[in-house]
Structure formats: structure tokens, C-alpha cells
XYZ file of C-alpha atoms in Angstrom:
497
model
C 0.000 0.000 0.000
C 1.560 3.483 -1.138
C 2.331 6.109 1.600
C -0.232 8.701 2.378
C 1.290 11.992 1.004
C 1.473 14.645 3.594
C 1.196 17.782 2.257
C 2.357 20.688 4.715
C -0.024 22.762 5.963
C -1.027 26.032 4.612
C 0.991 29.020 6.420
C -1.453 30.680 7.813
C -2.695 33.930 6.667
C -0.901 37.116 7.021
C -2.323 40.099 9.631
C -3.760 42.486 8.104
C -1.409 45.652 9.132
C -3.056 48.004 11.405
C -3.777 52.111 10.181
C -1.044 54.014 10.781
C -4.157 56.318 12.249
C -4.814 53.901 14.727
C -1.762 53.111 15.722
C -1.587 57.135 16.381
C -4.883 57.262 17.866
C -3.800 54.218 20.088
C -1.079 55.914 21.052
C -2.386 59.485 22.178
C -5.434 57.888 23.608
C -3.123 55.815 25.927
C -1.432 59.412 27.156
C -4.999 61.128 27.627
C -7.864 59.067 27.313
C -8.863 59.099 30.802
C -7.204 62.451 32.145
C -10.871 64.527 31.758
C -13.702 62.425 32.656
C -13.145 63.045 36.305
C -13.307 66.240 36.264
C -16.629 68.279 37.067
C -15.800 71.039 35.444
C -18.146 71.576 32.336
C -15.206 73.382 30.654
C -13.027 70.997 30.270
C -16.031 68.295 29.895
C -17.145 70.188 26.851
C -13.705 71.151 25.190
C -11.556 68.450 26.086
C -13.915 64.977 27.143
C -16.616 65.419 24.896
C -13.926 64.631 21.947
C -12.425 62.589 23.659
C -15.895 60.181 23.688
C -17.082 60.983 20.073
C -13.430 59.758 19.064
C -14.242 56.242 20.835
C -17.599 56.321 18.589
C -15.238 57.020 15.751
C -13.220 54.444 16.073
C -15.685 51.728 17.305
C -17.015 52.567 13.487
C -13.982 51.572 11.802
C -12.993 48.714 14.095
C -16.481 47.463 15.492
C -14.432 46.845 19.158
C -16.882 47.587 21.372
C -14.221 47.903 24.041
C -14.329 50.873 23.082
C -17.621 51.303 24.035
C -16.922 50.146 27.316
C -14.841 53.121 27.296
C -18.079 55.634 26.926
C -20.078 53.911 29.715
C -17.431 54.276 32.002
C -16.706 57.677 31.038
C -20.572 58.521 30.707
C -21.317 56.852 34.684
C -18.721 58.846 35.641
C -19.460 62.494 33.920
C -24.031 62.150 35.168
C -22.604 61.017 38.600
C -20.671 64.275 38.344
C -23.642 66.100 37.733
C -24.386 69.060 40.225
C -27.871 71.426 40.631
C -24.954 74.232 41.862
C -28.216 76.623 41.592
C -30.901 74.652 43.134
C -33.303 75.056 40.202
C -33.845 71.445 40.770
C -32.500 70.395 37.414
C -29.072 68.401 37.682
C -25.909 69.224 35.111
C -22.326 70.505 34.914
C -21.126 73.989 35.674
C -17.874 76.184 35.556
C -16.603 79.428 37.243
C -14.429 79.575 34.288
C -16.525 82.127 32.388
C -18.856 84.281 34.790
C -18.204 87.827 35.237
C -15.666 88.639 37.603
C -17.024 90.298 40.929
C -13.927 91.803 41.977
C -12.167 95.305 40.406
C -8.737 95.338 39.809
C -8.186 91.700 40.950
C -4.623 91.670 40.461
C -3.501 95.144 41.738
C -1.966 96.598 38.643
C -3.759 99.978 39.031
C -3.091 102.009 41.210
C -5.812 104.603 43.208
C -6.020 107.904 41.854
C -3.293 110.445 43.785
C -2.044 107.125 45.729
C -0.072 104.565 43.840
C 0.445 103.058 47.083
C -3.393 101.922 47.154
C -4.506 99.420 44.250
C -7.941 101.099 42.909
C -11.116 99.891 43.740
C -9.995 98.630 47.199
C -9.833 100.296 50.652
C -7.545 100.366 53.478
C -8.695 99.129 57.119
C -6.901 101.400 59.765
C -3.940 101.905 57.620
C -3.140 105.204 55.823
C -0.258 103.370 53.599
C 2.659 102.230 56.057
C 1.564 98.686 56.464
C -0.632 98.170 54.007
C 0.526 98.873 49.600
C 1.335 97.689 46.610
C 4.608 95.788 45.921
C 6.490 94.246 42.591
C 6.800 90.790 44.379
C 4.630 88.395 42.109
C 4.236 85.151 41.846
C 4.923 84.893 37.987
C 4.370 87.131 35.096
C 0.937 85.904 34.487
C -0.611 87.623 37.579
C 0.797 91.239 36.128
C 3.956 93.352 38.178
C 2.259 94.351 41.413
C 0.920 92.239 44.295
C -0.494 93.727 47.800
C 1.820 93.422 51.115
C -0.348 93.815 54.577
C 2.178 94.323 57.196
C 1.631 93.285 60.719
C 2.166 96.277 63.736
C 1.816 93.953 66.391
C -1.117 96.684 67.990
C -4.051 96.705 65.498
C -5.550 95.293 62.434
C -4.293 96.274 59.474
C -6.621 95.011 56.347
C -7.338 95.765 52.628
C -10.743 95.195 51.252
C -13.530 95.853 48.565
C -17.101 95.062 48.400
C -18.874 93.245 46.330
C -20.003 94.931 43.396
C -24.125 95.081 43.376
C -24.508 93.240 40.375
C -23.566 89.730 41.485
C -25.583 86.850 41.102
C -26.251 85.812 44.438
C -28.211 82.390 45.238
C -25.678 79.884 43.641
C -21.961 78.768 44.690
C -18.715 80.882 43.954
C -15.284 80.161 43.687
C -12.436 82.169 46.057
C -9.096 82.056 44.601
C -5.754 84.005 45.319
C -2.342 83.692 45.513
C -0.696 84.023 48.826
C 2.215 83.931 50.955
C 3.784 85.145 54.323
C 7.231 86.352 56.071
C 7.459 86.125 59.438
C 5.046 84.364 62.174
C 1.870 85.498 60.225
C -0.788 83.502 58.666
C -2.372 85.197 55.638
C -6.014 85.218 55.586
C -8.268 85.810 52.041
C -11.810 85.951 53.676
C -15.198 86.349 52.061
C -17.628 88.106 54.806
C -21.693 88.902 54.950
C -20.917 91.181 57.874
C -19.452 89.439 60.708
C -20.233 86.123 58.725
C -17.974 84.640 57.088
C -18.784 82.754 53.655
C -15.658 81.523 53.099
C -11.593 81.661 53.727
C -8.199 81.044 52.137
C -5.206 80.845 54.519
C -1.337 80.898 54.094
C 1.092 79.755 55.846
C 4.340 78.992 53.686
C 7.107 81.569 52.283
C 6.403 80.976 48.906
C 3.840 81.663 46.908
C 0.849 79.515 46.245
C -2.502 79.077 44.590
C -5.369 78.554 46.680
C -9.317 78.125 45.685
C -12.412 77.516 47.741
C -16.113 77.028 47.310
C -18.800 78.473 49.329
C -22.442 79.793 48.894
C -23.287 83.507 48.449
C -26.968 84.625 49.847
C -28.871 86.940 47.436
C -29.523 90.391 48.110
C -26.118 90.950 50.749
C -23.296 93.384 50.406
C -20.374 90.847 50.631
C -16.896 92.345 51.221
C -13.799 90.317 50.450
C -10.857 90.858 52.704
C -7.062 90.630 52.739
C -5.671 90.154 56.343
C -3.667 88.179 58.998
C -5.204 85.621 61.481
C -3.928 87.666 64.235
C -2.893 90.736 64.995
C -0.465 90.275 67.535
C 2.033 88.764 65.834
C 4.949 89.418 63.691
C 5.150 89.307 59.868
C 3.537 90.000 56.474
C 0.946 88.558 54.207
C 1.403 89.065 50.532
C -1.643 88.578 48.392
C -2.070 88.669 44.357
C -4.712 88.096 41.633
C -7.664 87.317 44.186
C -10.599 86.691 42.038
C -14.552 85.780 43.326
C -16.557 84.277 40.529
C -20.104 82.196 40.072
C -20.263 79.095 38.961
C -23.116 78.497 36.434
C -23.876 76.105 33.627
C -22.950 77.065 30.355
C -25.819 75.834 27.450
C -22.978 75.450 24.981
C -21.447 72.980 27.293
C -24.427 70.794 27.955
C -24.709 70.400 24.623
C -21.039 69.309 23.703
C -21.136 67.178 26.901
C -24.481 65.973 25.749
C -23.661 65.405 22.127
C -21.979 62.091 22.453
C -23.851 60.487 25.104
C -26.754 61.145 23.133
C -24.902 59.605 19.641
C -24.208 56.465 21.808
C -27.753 56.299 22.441
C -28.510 56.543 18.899
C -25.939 53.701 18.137
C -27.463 51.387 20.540
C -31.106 51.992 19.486
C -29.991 51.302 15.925
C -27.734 48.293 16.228
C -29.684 45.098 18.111
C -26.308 43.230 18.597
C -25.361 46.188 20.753
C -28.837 45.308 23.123
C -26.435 45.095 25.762
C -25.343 48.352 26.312
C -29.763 49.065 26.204
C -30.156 49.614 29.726
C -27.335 52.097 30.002
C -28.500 54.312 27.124
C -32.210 54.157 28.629
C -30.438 55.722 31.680
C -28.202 58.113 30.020
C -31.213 59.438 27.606
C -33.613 59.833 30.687
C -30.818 61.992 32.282
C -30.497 64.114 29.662
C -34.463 64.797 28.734
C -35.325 65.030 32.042
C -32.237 67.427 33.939
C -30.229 68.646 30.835
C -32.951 69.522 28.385
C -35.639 71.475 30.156
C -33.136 73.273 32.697
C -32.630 75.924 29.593
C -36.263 76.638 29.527
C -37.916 75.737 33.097
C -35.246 76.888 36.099
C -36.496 79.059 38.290
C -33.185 80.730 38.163
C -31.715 81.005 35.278
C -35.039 81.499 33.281
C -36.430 80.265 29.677
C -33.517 81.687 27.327
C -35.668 80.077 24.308
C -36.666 82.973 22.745
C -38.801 81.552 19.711
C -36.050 82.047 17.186
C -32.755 79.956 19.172
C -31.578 79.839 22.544
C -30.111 83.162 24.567
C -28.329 84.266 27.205
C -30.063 83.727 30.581
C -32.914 86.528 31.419
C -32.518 86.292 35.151
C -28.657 86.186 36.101
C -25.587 87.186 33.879
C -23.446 84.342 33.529
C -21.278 86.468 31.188
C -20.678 89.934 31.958
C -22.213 92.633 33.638
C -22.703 95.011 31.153
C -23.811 92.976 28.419
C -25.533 95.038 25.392
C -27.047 91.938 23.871
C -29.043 88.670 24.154
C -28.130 86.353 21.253
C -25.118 83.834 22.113
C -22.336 82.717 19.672
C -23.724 80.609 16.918
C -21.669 77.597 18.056
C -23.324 77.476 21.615
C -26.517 77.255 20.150
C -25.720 74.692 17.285
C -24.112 72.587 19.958
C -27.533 72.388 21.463
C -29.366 72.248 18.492
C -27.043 68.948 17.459
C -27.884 67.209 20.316
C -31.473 68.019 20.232
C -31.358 66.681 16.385
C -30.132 63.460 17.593
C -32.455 62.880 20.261
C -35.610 63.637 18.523
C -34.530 60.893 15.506
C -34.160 58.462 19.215
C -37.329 59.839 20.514
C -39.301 61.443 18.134
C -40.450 64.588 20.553
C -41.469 67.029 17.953
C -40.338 70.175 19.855
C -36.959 68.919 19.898
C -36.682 68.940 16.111
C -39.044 72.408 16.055
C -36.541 74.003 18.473
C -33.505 72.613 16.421
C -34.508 73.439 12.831
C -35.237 77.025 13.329
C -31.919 77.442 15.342
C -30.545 75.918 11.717
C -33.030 78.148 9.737
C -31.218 81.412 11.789
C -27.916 80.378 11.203
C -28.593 79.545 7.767
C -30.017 83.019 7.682
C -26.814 84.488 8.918
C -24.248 82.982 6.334
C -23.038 84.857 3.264
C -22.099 83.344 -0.127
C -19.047 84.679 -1.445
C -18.044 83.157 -4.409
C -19.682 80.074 -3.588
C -18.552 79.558 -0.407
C -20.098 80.178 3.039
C -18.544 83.114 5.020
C -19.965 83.660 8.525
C -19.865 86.202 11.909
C -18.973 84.508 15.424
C -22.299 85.789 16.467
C -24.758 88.437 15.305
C -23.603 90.908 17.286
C -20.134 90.990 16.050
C -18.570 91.502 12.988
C -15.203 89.208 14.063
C -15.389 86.010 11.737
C -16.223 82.593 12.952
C -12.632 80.459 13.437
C -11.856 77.398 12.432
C -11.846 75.671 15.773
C -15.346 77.085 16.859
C -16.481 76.128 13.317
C -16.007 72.744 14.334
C -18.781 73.275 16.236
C -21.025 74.737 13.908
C -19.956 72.315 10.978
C -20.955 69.340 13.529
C -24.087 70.639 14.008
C -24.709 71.625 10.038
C -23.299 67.884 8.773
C -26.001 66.148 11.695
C -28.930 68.707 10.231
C -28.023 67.477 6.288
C -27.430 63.768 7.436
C -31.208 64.584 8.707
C -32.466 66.056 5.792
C -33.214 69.361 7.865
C -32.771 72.813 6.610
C -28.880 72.241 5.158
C -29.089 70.689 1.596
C -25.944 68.923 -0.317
C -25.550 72.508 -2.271
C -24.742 74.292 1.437
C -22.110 71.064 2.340
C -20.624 71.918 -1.208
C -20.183 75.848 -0.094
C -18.644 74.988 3.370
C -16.200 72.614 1.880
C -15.118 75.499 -0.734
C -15.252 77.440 2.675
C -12.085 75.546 3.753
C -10.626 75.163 0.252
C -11.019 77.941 -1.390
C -10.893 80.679 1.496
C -8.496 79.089 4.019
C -6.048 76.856 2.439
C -3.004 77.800 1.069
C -3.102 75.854 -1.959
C 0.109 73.824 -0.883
C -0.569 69.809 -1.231
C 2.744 69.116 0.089
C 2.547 71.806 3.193
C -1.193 72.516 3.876
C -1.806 75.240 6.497
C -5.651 76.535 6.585
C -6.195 80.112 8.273
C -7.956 80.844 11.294
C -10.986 82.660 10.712
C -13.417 81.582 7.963
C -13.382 84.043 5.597
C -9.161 83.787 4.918
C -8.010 85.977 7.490
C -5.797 85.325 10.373
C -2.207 83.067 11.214
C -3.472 79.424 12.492
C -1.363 78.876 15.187
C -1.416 75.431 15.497
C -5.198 75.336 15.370
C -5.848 74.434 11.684
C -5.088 70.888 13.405
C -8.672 70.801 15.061
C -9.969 69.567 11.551
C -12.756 66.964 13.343
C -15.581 68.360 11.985
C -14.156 69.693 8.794
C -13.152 65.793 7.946
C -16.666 65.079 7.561
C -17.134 67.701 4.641
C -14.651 64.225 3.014
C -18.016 63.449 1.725
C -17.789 65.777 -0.594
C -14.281 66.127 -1.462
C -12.017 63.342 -1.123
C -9.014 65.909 -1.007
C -10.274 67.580 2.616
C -8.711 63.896 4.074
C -5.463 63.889 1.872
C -5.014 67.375 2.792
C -5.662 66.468 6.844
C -3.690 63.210 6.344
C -0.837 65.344 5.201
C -0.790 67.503 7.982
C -0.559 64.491 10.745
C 1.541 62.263 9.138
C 4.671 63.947 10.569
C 3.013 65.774 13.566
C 3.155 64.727 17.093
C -0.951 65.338 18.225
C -1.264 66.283 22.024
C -5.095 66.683 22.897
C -8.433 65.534 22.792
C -9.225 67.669 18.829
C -5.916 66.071 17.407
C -7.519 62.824 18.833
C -10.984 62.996 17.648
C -9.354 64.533 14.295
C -6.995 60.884 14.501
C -10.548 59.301 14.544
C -12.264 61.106 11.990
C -8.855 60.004 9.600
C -9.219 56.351 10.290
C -12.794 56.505 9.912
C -12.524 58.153 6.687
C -9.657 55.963 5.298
């Protein structure tokens, strides 16, 4: 009987190699993927984490690795647990101090009182005429200006600097006390917040350098709150130096619930499309009652902020100013709006709640109304009460929100895609294929500065000109990315590849 002839077996296949996008994305999201999720602050929720999960969306589209999935829910559990009602309207959300109006004058001491320049402006001396209590050039850094405050100790009797609280703060919701400090001597350097002979809250010093100190506490409505600078005690020897001491309310910001928002509410939409992904259903049946029941109606029900829908898109808040004190106008950037408007968009195709899509389409319809066709591409303002053009990083923003109302079929047509992909091409590129560098406003104005990297949103204009990817493509293949755009931007590469 003849030998069986074994045959060797077949080497196996060959891995397919992995995009050199990945591998990038891989990479960066190792260094910062969960650095932001942690934090409460609706700042860096909305500009930094918010990326940071639509990238994971991204890239569970190219790869279908739901790990990376996993990667939303526990960034998503973390970000609602996180969730504060700093205002007690009753609705829940996230909140910065980052950019309220500052309620103290002259916060860092850099001008001085008229026919004194001894006394910063705006503040007042507490039994001091000048020889224990002035202005000094000992700062902490250059970024807190050339002049601190030094409040000498004489051993006998206070000696204090303060200022009152200007009349105009928003009262009934938390604020943050910050300062730098430092003492000489036996002295402990006080910062102190006071309703009269209450006090709110206090920063103390104790070291011979400089430091950065913050605090937290609750401001009554309708008080005269004075901050003061001061030692513990009198009767001891030393001084207290104090610099850039700053009071400022912490609100929530409608721009940032809606960035925050925007993802969670995609992953909601992924789930609810996708019956293999049934078991991430109970999570995004949590996730979208959180944000129609606390995110959503906060902008138009809280008893303190007030309904800032004003028929047309959303506004400032009527009852406190979260801005500025001397605002001159109601309408907010378009890109704080659109952000809004996108996630509305996506919920209403989840949950089919026609005021959702009313209250988005006409935010698109004024936008729309706002843009101006210059030779076939779309130039547009910041906001209507400014004539500064809108940048390329904030248009990332608006484009998000313009690609989700096409993809929709809702107010922007194919033609208006076409005219904000000449927007980029023929307005803000160079022209160079080898070295492309796109400007920083919209209409062709303005050096970049590193930002023409935040190309997220602009990738997705790909779909109608292949050469908006090549162009991005060129610009990363030899760059080192650092933060959460150049990460969603490594996404929006491999998902376009």
C-alpha cells in the first residue's frame, strides 16, 4: 500500500497591518484618554472629554471593538454622577466658574488709586493710611501682572485691605475664592469672604512661597459681601502678601451641555440602531432619561436662570448674567446654540419629541439666515452681534451641528455642504498639497497657530471632497498630536480611510 502523502499545511494567513491612524490614535489615547472624565468642570467636559468620547464612537465605526464602548459607559457613569444642581433650580448638570463675570475690580492690583499709587484702585484700606498696608512688585509669575499687595503686621491693630462686592452679582448659587498668597514672618495670611461678621468663606497661608489657593462656598442673594485681605492675628509678627484674588459664580454654560451631551446622546442613537449592541440598552435608557429630564428642560424651566428660548434659538439667561455685567445683547455665539441644536437633532430621531426637532430646525433656519455666499462659499460672523469672523476651531462646532442637520435632511441641503467645503478650500487653504496650512478665521483671514489641526468636523465635509482627508492626512503624518481635537481629528482620519 503506497504512503499517504502529507502535504504541509497552509501558512497561515498574514495580519492584516493596522492604520497608521490607529496606531496614532492608540497611542495618544493611551497618554490622555482618561485624564478629563473626572473632572466636574463643564469646561473641560465640553472642550476636552466630549472629543475625547465621540473619538471612541469614531473608532468603534472603523474597528467594530466595542471595548471601546466600554470606554463611553465608564466615562458617561462617571461624567451624570458628576452632575451638580450648583443653583438649586432642581434640574441636575455641569457647571464652571471659568466664564462668569468677575465680581472683583482690579483683581490683580496693577492699578493704582487715583493720587495714591500706594493703594490698588477699587480697594480700601482698614486702619492703615499706607505704612503697612501697599502695593509691591513681588509676584508670583508674570501671568498675575507686576504688582501684588503686602499687609504688614504692627503687632497693635488690624491692618486690612478690602472691597465690596459689586451690586450686580448673582447671588443664590456657589462661587469660587481664589488668590495667591504667601507670608514672612510668624503670620498667617487670611483671604476671607464676609456677609458682615459672617464669614462665607476663607483662604489661609502659611508657607514663604507663593501659592494658589481656591475655595467654594455659597453667596446669599440680596447681601453686600466684602472680600478681605488680612492676617489671622494681629499680635504677631510678619507680612501677608496677596495677588490676583478673584470671586466668581459658577453656572452652567448651554454650549457645554450640549457638547457634553452630544456624544452620550450619539451612543444612544448607536445602541437603538444596532440590536447586537442590546447590551449596552439599559445604560443608554439611563443616560437618555438623564439628559431629557435634567439637561434639556433646565434651559427653559429653572427658576433661576429662566427660559432663554426665545422663539427664534436659545439666549443668554434673562434672570442672572453668567457672562458679563454690562452685556448690550441677548443672542449667544452661533456655536453654543448649534451645539444644542445637534444634540437636540439626535435625540428627537431616538425619541421622536417634535419640539426637539421644532426648536432645532429654526436654530438651523437662523444660522442659515446668517451665512453669506461669497463666491460660492459660506462666510460667517462669530455671532450676530459681532462683525469678528467665525474660526476654524469654533467652526467645528457649527460644521458638527450643520453635517447632523443634512445627514437629517433638515434645513442644510448637499448645495450648502458643497459651499462649506469650498469654505475651507477655497478661502483658508493655502493651496500647498505638500505643506497645507488653513487660516484661522473663515473668511481667509488670520495666522493658524497650530489650530488648523482641530480639523474633526471639517473631515466630515470628506463626503464631498475626497481631497479635505489627503489634505488632513498630510498635515498628521509627521506631527506629534497632544489633545483631545488632534484625537478625535486621529478618529475622523481612520474613519474616513
Amino acid at each position: 500500500m503506497a504512503a499517504a502523502l502529507v502535504l504541509p499545511a497552509p501558512a497561515p494567513a498574514a495580519a492584516a497591518a493596522e492604520s497608521v491612524w490607529l496606531t496614532k490614535y492608540k497611542a495618544l489615547e493611551a497618554q490622555i484618554g482618561q485624564v478629563v472624565y473626572t473632572d466636574p468642570n463643564s469646561a473641560n467636559l465640553a472642550w476636552g472629554e466630549s472629543y475625547i468620547m465621540r473619538s471612541y464612537l469614531d473608532v468603534y465605526a472603523a474597528t467594530q471593538d466595542t471595548a471601546w464602548l466600554d470606554k463611553i459607559v465608564t466615562h458617561a457613569d462617571t461624567i451624570i454622577a458628576n452632575a451638580d444642581d450648583v443653583d438649586g433650580d432642581g434640574f441636575r448638570g455641569w457647571s464652571t466658574s471659568q466664564y462668569s463675570p468677575p465680581e472683583l475690580a482690579n483683581a490683580s492690583f496693577e492699578t493704582a488709586a487715583s493720587g495714591d499709587a500706594t493703594l490698588p484702585a477699587n480697594w480700601s484700606r482698614f486702619q492703615d493710611t499706607g505704612s503697612h498696608v501697599y502695593r509691591t512688585t513681588d509676584v508670583p509669575g508674570s501671568s498675575t501682572g507686576t504688582q501684588s499687595v503686602r499687609v504688614v503686621s504692627d503687632q497693635t491693630k488690624w491692618k486690612k485691605l478690602r472691597q465690596k462686592i459689586g451690586a450686580n452679582y448673582e447671588g443664590g448659587t456657589k462661587h469660587v475664592l481664589r488668590g495667591w498668597g504667601k507670608r514672612t514672618g510668624s503670620v498667617v495670611g487670611r483671604i476671607v469672604l464676609r456677609d458682615g461678621s459672617t464669614t462665607l468663606c476663607m483662604l489661609e497661608y502659611t508657607t514663604s512661597t507663593w501659592a494658589l489657593k481656591q475655595t467654594t462656598c455659597d453667596i446669599p442673594a440680596g447681601r453686600s459681601p466684602e472680600v478681605w485681605l488680612e492676617h489671622a492675628s494681629y499680635t504677631v509678627s510678619g507680612s501677608a502678601y496677596f495677588d490676583d484674588v478673584r470671586l466668581s459664580g459658577i453656572f452652567p454654560y448651554i454650549v457645554h451641555d450640549g457638547m457634553i451631551g452630544i456624544p452620550i446622546a450619539e451612543f444612544i442613537r448607536l445602541v437603538a440602531k444596532n440590536p447586537t449592541l442590546s447590551g449596552y440598552s439599559a445604560k443608554a435608557a439611563a443616560y437618555q432619561s438623564f439628559l431629557e429630564t435634567e439637561i434639556i428642560p433646565r434651559w427653559e424651566q429653572s427658576t433661576y436662570l429662566g427660559n432663554t428660548w426665545n422663539g427664534t434659538s436659545y439666549q443668554q439667561p434673562p434672570n442672572v448674567d453668567t457672562f458679563s455685567h454690562t452685556r448690550t445683547y441677548n443672542d449667544l455665539p452661533f456655536n453654543m446654540s448649534l451645539a444644542f441644536a445637534n444634540m437636540l437633532t439626535i435625540l428627537h430621531e431616538i425619541n421622536g419629541n417634535p419640539t426637539y426637532l421644532s426648536r432645532a430646525t429654526k436654530i438651523a433656519q437662523w444660522t442659515k439666515s446668517n451665512l453669506t455666499n461669497s463666491a460660492g462659499a459660506y462666510i460667517w460672523n462669530y455671532g450676530t452681534y459681532t462683525t469678528k469672523k467665525e474660526d476654524l476651531s469654533h467652526g467645528n462646532v457649527d460644521l458638527s451641528a450643520f453635517v447632523e442637520f443634512y445627514r437629517r435632511g433638515q434645513v442644510l441641503t448637499a448645495t450648502d455642504m458643497t459651499a462649506f467645503k469650498n469654505t475651507l478650500k477655497t478661502k483658508m487653504w493655502n493651496g500647498s498639497a505638500t505643506a497645507p496650512v488653513f487660516t484661522f478665521y473663515v473668511d481667509g483671514t488670520g495666522a493658524p497657530n497650530g489650530v488648523d489641526y482641530y480639523l474633526h468636523s471639517w473631515l466630515e465635509l470628506t463626503e464631498f471632497d475626497r481631497q479635505i482627508w489627503t489634505l488632513t492626512a498630510t498635515k498628521y503624518t509627521n506631527f506629534t498630536p497632544t489633545n483631545a481635537s488632534h484625537l478625535i481629528t486621529l478618529a475622523r482620519l481612520l474613519r474616513w480611510e
